[in-house]
mmCIF file of C-alpha atoms and ligand atoms in Angstrom:
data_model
loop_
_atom_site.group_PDB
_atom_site.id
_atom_site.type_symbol
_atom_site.label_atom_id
_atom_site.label_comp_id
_atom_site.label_asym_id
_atom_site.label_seq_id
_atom_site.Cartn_x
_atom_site.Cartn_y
_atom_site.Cartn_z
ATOM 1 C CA UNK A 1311 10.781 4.774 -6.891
ATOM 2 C CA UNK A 1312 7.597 6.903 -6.388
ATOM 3 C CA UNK A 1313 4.795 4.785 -6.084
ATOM 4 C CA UNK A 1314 2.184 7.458 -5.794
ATOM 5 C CA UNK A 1315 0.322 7.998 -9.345
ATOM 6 C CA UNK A 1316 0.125 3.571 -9.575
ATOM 7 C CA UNK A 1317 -2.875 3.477 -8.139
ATOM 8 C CA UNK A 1318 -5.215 5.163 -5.186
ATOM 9 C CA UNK A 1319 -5.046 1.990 -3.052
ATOM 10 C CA UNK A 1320 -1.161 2.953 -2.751
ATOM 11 C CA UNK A 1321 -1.771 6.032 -0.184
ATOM 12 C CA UNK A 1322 -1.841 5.425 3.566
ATOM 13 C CA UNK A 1323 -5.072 5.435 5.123
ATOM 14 C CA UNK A 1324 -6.251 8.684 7.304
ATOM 15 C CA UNK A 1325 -5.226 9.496 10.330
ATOM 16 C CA UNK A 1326 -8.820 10.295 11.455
ATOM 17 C CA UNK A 1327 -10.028 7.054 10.542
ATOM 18 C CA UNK A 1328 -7.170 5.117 12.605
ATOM 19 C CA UNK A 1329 -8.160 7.462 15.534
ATOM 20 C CA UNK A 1330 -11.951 5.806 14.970
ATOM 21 C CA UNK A 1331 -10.293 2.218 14.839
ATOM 22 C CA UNK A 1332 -8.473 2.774 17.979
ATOM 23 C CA UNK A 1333 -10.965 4.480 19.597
ATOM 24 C CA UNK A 1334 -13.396 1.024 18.850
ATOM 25 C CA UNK A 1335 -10.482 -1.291 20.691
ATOM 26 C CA UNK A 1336 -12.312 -0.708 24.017
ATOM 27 C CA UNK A 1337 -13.420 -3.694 25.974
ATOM 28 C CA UNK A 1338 -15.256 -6.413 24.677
ATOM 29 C CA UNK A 1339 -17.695 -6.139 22.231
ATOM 30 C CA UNK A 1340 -20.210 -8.720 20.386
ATOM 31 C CA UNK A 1341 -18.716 -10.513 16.813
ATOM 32 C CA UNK A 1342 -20.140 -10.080 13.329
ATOM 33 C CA UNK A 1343 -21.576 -6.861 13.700
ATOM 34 C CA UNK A 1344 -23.722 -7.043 17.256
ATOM 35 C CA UNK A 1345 -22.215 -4.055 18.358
ATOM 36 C CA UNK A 1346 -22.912 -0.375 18.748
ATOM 37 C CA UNK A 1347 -20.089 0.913 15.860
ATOM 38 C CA UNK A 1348 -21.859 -1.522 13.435
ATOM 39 C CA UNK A 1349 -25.311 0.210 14.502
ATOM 40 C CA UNK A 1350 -23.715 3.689 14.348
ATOM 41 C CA UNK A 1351 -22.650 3.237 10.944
ATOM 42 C CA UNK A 1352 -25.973 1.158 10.096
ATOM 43 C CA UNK A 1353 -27.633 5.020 10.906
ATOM 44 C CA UNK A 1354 -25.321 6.945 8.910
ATOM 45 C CA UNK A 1355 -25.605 4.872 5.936
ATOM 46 C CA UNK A 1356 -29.412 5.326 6.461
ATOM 47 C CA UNK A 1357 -29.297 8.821 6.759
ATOM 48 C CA UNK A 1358 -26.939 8.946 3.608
ATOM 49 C CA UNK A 1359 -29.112 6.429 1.348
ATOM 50 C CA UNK A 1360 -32.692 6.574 2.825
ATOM 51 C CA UNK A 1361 -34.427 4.998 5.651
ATOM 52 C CA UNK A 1362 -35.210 1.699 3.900
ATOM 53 C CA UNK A 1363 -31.340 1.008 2.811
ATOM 54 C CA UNK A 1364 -29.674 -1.930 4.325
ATOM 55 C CA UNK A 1365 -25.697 -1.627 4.888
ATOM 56 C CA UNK A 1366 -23.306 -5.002 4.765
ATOM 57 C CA UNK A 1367 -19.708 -4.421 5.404
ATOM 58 C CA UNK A 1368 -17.585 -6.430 3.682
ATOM 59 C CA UNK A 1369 -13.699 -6.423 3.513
ATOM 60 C CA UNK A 1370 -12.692 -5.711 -0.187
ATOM 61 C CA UNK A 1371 -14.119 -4.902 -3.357
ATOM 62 C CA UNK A 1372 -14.331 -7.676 -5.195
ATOM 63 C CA UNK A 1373 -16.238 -8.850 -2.040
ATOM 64 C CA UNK A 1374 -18.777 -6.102 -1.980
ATOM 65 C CA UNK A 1375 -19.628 -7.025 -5.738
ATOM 66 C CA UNK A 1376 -19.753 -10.936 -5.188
ATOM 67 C CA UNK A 1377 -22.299 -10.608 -2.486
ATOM 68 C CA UNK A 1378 -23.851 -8.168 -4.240
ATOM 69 C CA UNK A 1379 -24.538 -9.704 -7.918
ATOM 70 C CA UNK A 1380 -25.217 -13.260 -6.174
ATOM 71 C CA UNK A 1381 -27.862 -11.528 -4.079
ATOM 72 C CA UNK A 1382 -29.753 -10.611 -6.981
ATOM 73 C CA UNK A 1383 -28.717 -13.115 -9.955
ATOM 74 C CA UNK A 1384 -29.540 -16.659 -10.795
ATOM 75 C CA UNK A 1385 -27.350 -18.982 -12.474
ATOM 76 C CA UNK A 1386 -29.115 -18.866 -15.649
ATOM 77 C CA UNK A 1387 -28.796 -15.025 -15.672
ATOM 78 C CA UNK A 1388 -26.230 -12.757 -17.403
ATOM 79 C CA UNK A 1389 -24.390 -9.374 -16.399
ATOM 80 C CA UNK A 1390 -24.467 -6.423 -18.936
ATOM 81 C CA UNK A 1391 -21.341 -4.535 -17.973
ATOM 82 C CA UNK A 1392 -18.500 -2.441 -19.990
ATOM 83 C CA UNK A 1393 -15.686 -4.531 -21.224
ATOM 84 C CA UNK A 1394 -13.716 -2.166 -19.002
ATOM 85 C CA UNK A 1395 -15.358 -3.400 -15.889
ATOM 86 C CA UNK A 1396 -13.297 -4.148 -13.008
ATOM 87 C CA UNK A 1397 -15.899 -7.243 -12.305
ATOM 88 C CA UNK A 1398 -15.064 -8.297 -16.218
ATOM 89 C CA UNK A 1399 -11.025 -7.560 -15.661
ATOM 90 C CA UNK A 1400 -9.594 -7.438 -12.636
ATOM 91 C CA UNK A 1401 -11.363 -9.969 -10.750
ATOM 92 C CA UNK A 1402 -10.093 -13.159 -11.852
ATOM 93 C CA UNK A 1403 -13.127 -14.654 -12.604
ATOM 94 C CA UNK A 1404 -14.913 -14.306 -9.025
ATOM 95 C CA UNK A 1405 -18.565 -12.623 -9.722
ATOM 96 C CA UNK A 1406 -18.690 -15.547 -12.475
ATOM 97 C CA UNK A 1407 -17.722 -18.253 -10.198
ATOM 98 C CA UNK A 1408 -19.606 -17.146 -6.839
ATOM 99 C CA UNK A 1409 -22.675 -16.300 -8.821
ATOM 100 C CA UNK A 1410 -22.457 -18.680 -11.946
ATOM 101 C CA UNK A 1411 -24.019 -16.383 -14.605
ATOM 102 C CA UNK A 1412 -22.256 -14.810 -17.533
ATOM 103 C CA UNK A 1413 -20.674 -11.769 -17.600
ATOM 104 C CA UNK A 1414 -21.293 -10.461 -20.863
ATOM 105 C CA UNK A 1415 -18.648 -7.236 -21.873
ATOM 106 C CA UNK A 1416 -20.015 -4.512 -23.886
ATOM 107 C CA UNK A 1417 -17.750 -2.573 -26.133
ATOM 108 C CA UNK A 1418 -17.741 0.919 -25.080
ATOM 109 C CA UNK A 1419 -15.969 4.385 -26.146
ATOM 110 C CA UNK A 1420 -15.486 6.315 -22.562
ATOM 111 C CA UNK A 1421 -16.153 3.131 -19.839
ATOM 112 C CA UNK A 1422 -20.254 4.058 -20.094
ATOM 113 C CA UNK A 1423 -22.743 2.074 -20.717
ATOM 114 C CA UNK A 1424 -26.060 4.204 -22.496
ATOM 115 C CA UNK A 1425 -29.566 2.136 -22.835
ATOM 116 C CA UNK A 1426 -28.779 1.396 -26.724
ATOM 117 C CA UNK A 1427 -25.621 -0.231 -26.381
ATOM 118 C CA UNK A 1428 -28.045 -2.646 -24.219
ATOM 119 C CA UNK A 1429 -31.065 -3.056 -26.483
ATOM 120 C CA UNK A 1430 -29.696 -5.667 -28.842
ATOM 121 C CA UNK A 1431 -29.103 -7.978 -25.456
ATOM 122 C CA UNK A 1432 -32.980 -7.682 -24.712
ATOM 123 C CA UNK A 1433 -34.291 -8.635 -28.014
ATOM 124 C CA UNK A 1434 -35.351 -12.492 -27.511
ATOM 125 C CA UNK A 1435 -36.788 -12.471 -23.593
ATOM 126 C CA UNK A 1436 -37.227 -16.306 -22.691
ATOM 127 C CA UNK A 1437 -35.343 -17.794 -25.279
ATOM 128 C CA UNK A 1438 -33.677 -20.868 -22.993
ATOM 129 C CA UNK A 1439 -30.762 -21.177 -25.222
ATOM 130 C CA UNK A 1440 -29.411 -17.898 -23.813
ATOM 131 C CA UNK A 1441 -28.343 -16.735 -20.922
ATOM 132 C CA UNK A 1442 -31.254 -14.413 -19.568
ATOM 133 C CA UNK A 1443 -30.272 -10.513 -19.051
ATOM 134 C CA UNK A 1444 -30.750 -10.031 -15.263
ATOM 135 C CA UNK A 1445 -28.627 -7.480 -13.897
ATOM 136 C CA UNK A 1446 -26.515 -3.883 -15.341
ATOM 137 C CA UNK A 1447 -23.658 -3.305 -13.636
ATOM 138 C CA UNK A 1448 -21.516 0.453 -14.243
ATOM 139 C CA UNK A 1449 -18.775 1.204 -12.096
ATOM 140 C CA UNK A 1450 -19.155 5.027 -10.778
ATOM 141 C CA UNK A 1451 -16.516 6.370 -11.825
ATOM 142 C CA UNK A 1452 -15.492 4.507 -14.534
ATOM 143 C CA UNK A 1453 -12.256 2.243 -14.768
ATOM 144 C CA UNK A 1454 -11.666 4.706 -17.206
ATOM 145 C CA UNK A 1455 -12.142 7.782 -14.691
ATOM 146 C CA UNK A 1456 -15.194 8.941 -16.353
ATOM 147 C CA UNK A 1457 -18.680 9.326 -14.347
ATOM 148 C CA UNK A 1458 -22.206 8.994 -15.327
ATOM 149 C CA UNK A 1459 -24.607 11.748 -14.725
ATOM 150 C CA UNK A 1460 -27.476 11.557 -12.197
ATOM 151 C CA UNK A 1461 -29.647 11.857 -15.972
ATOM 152 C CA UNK A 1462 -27.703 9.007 -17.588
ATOM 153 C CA UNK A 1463 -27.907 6.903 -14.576
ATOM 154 C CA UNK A 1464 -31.548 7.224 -14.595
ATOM 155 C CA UNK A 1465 -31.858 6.335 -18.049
ATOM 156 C CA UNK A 1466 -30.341 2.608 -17.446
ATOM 157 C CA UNK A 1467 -32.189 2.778 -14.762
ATOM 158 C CA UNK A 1468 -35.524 3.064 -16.759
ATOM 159 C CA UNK A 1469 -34.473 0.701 -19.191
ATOM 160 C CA UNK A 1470 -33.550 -1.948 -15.982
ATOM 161 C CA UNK A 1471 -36.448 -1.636 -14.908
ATOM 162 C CA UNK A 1472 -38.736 -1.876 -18.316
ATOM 163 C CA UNK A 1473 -36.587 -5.495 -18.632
ATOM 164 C CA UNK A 1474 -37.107 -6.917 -15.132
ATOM 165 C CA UNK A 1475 -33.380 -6.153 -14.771
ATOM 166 C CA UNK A 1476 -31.110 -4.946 -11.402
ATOM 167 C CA UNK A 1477 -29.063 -1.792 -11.726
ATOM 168 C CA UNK A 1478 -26.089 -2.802 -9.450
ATOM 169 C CA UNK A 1479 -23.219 0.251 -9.151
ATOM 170 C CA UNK A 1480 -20.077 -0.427 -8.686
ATOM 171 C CA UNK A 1481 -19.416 2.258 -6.457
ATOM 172 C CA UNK A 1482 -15.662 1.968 -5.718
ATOM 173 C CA UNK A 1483 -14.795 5.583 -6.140
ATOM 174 C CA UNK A 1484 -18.799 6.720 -5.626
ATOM 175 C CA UNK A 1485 -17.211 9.109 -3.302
ATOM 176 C CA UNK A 1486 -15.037 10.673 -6.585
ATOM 177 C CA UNK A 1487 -17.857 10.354 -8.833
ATOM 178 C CA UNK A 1488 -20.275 12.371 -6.146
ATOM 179 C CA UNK A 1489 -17.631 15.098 -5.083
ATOM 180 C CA UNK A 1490 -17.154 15.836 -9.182
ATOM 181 C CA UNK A 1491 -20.606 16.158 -9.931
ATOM 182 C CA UNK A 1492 -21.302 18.268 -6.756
ATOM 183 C CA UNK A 1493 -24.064 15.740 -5.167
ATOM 184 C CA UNK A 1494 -24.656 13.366 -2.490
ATOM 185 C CA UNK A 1495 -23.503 9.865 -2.420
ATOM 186 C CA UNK A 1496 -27.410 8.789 -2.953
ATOM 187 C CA UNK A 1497 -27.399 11.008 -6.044
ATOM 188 C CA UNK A 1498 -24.147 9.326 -7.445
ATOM 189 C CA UNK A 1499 -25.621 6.048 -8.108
ATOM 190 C CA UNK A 1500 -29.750 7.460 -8.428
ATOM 191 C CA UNK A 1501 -31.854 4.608 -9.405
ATOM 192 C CA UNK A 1502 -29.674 2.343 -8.529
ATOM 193 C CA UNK A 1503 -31.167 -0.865 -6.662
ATOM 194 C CA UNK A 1504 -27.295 -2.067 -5.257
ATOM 195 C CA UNK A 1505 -24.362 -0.423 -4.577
ATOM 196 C CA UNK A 1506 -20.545 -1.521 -3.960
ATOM 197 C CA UNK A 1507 -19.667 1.199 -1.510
ATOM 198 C CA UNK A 1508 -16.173 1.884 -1.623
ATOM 199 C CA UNK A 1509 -14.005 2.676 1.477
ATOM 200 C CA UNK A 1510 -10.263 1.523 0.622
ATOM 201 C CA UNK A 1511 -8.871 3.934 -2.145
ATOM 202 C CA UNK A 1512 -10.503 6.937 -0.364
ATOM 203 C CA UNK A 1513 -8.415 6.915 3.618
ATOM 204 C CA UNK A 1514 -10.044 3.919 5.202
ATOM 205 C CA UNK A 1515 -7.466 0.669 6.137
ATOM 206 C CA UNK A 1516 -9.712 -1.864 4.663
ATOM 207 C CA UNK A 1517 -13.387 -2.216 3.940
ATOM 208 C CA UNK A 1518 -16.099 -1.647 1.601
ATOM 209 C CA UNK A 1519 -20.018 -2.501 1.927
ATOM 210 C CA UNK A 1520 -23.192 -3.870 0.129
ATOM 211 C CA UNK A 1521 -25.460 -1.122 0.204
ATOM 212 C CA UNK A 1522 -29.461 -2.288 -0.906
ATOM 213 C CA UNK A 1523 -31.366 0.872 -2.106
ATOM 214 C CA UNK A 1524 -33.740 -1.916 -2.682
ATOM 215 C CA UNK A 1525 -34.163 -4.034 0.383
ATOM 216 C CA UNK A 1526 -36.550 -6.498 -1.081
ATOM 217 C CA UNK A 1527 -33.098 -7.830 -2.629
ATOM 218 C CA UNK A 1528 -31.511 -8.894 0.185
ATOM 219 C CA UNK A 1529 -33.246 -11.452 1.577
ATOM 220 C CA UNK A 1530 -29.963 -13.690 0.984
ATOM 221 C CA UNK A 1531 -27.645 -11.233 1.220
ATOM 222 C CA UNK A 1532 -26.283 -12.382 4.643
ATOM 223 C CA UNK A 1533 -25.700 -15.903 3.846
ATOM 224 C CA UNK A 1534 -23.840 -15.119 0.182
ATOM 225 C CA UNK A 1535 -21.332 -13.003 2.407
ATOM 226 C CA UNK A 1536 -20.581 -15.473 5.096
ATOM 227 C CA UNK A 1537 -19.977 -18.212 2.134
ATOM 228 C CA UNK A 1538 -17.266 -15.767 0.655
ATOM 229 C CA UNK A 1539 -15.419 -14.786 3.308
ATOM 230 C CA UNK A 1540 -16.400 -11.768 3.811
ATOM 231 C CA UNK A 1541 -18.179 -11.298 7.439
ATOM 232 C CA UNK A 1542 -15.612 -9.925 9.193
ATOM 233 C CA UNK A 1543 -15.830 -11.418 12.605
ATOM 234 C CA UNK A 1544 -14.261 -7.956 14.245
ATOM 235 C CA UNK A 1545 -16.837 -6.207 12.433
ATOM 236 C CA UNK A 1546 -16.718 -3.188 14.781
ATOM 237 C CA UNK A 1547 -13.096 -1.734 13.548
ATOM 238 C CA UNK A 1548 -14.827 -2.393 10.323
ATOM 239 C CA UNK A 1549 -17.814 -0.240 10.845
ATOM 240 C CA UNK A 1550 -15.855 2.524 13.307
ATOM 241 C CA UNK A 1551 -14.058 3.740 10.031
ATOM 242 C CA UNK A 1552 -17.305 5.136 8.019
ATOM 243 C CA UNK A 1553 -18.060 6.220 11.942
ATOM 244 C CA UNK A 1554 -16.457 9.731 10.754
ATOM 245 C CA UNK A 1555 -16.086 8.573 7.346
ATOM 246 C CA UNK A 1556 -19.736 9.369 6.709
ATOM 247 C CA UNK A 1557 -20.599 11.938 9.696
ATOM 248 C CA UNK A 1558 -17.733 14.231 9.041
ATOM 249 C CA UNK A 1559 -17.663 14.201 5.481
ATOM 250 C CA UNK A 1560 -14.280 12.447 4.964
ATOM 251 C CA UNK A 1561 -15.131 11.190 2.188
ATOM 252 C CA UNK A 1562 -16.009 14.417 0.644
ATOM 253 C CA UNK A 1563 -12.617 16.045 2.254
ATOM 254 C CA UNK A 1564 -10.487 13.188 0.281
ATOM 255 C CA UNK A 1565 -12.427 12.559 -2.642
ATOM 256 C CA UNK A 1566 -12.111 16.257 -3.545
ATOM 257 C CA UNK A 1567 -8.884 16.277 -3.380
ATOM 258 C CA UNK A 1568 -7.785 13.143 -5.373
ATOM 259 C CA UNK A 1569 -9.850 15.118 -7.800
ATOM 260 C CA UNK A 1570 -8.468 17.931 -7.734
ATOM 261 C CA UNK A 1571 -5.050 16.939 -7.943
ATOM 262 C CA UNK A 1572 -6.162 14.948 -11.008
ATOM 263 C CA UNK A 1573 -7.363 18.035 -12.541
ATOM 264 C CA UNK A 1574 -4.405 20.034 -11.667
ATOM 265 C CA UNK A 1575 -2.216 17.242 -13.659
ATOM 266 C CA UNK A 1576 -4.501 16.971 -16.530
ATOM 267 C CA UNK A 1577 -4.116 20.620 -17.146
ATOM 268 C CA UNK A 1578 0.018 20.437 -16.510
ATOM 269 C CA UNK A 1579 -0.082 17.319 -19.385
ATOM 270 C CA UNK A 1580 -2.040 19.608 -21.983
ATOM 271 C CA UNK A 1581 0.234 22.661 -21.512
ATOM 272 C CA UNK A 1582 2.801 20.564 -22.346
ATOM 273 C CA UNK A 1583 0.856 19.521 -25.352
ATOM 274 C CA UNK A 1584 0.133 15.614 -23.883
ATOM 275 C CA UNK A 1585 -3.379 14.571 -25.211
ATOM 276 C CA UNK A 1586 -5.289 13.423 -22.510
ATOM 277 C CA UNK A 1587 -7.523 10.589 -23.666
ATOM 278 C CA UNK A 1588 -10.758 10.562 -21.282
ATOM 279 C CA UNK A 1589 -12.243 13.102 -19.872
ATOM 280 C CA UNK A 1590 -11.231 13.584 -16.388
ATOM 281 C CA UNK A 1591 -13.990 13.219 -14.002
ATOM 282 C CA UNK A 1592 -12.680 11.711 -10.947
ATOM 283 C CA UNK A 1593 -8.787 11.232 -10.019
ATOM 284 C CA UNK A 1594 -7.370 8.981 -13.028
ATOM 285 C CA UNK A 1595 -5.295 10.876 -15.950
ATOM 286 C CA UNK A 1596 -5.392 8.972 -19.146
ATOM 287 C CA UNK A 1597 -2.412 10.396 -21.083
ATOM 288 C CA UNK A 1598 -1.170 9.526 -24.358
ATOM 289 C CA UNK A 1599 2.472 10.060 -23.363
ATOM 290 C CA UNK A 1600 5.210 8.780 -26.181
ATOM 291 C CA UNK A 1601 7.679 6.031 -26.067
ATOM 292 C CA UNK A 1602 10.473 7.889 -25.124
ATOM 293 C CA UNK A 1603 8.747 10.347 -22.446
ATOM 294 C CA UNK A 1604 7.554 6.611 -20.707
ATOM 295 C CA UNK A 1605 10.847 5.332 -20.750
ATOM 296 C CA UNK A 1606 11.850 8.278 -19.181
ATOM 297 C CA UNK A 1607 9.330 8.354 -16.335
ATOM 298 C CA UNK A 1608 9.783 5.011 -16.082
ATOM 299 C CA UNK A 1609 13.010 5.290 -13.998
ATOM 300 C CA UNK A 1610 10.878 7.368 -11.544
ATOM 301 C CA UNK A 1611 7.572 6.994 -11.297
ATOM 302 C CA UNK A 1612 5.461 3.423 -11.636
ATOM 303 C CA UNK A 1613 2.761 4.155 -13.722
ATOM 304 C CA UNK A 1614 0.221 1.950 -15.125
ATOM 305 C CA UNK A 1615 0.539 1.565 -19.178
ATOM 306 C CA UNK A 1616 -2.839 0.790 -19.653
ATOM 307 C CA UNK A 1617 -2.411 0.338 -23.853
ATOM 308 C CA UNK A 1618 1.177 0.053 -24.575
ATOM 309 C CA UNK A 1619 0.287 0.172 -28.896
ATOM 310 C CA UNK A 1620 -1.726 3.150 -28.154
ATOM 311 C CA UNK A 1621 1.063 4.869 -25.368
ATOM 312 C CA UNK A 1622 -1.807 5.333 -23.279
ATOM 313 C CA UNK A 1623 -0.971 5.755 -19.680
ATOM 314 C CA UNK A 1624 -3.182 5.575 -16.159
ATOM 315 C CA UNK A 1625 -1.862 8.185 -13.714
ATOM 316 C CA UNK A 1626 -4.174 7.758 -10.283
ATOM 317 C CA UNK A 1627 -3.953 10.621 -8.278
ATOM 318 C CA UNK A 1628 -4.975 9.339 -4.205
ATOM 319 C CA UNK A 1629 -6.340 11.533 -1.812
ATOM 320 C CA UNK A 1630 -2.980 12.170 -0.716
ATOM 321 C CA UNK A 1631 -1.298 13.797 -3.629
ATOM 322 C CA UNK A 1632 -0.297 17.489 -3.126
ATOM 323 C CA UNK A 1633 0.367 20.084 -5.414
ATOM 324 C CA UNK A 1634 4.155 19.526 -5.023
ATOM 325 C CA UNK A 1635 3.712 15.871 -6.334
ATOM 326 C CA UNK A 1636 1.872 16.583 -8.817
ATOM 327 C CA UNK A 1637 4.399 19.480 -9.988
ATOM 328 C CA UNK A 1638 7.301 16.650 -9.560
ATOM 329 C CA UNK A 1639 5.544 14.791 -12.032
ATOM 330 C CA UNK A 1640 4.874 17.160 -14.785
ATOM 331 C CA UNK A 1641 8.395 18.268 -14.256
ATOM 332 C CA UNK A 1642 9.856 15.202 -15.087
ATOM 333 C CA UNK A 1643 8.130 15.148 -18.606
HETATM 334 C C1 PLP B 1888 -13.934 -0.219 -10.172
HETATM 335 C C2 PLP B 1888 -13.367 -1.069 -9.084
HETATM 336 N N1 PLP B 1888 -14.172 -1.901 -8.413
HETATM 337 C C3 PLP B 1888 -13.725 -2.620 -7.370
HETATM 338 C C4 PLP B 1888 -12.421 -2.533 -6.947
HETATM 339 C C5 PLP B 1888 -12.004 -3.225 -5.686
HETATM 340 O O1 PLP B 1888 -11.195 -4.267 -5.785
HETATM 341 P P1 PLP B 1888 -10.479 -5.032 -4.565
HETATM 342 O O2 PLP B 1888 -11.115 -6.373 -4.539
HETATM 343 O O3 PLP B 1888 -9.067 -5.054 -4.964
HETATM 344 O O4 PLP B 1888 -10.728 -4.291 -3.288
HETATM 345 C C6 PLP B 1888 -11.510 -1.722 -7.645
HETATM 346 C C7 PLP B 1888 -10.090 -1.656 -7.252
HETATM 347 O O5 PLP B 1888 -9.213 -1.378 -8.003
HETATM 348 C C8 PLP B 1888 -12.006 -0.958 -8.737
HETATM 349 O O6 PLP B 1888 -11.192 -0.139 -9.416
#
């Protein structure tokens, strides 16, 4: 069975990042990020997000955005988010049991939030019997594999900041989202004040990190992530990987070509007259593919059938997928 198109967290990691990791097994070094790969990658981070920015590694996603919505909620607080939000789906519950607020879903067409979908959640500021609007979370790109523009991300910026609110982004595939729009990782999430820096899906082992682009934030940012679990102790294999993650543009390298592979089987699918359902703007195919065609690729491929009434399919593409596996694919249509 070809496990490839599942999901981007099935590819093995990069060789150049296990190099880093094996390079960092020399001698002894201090715990819980006293050492000198933890302060390398503490520099690149900084050079990547600005002076000011603060980095905390943390081992998985769900971990990154945890420690980074208890940081800046309270319980009495709410999360605006897309109903498609991995936070809202896919995390059993966590961000509303670490941090106690409510996560409040917003109906969307595309995965994107836009300022008016939020107004009507702003309307009665104060008002004790509801939960009190405190932080905006997108995911960049979208569970739905669409991105936001630097523009639109602005926008709910603005309107964060005109309602005392946080922008956090959940930047699991920021790396996607930045090589499709052809800017930096800081430009990816602009305007955000938190970001869930993604490191797994894109050739690192394991690892993610809290990155402030507000530091005033994170005055309690170290002691949400040791209550979850999520200072490594080892923390310099942790840090080693975005060593030449970040300095040697790895995560450009890879990103690129997830996305590019996406592209290439987005373009297959219409030629063969599949309508593909979101626009493609990182490396996840929405396809509605029919009945029989699924059953079909079934016996091959594992695919994710996102919305079985609607034969819409999820077809990840990892940084690892050639041209060749992509052909295999459309061929088997
Ligand atoms: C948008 C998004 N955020 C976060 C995560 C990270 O989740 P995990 O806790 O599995 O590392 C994922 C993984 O699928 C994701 O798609």
């Amino acid at each position: 069975m070809n496990n490839l198109f599942i999901s981007d967290n099935t590819s093995p990691a990069d060789q150049r990042i296990l190099k880093a990791v094996s390079d960092a097994n020399d001698g002894y070094a201090l715990s819980y990020g006293n050492d000198r790969w933890t302060e390398e990658a503490e520099a690149l981070f900084k050079k990547e997000f600005g002076e000011d920015s603060l980095y905390f590694p943390v081992l998985t996603g769900t971990g990154a955005n945890i420690t980074a919505l208890a940081s800046v909620l309270k319980p009495f607080q709410s999360v605006l988010c897309a109903s498609t939000a991995h936070i809202n789906v896919d995390e059993c519950g966590a961000p509303e049991r670490f941090t106690g607020s409510k996560i409040i879903p917003i109906e969307t067409e595309n995965g994107k939030l836009t300022p008016e979908m939020l107004s009507k959640y702003t309307l009665n500021p104060g008002f004790e019997h509801h939960s009190q609007p405190g932080v905006i979370s997108v995911s960049q790109t979208t569970e739905t594999g669409t991105a936001y523009s630097e523009i639109e991300l602005l926008e709910l910026s603005e309107f964060a900041k005109k309602h005392n609110m946080i922008l956090h982004v959940d930047g699991s595939r920021i790396a996607n989202a930045a090589a499709f729009l052809g800017v930096s990782l800081a430009e990816a999430c602009r305007g955000a004040d938190v970001l869930s820096f993604g490191g797994t899906k894109n050739g690192l082992i394991l690892g993610e990190a809290v990155v402030f682009l507000n530091p005033a934030l994170a005055q309690e940012t170290k002691y949400h992530r040791k209550q979850f679990g999520q200072l490594y102790s080892k923390m310099r294999y942790l840090s080693a990987q975005f060593i030449p993650y970040l300095r040697d543009g790895i995560w450009h390298e890879n990103a690129s070509r997830a996305n590019r592979a996406a592209s290439l089987l987005a373009d297959g699918l219409m030629k063969k007259n599949i309508h593909i359902h979101y626009p493609v703007n990182g490396n996840a195919v929405f396809a509605v593919v029919p009945p029989e065609i699924i059953e079909k690729l079934s016996l091959k491929f594992r695919f994710y059938v996102w919305d079985e009434s609607a034969s819409l399919c999820r077809f990840m593409c990892p940084y690892t997928a050639t041209a060749q596996d992509i052909e295999e694919l459309l061929n088997s249509f």
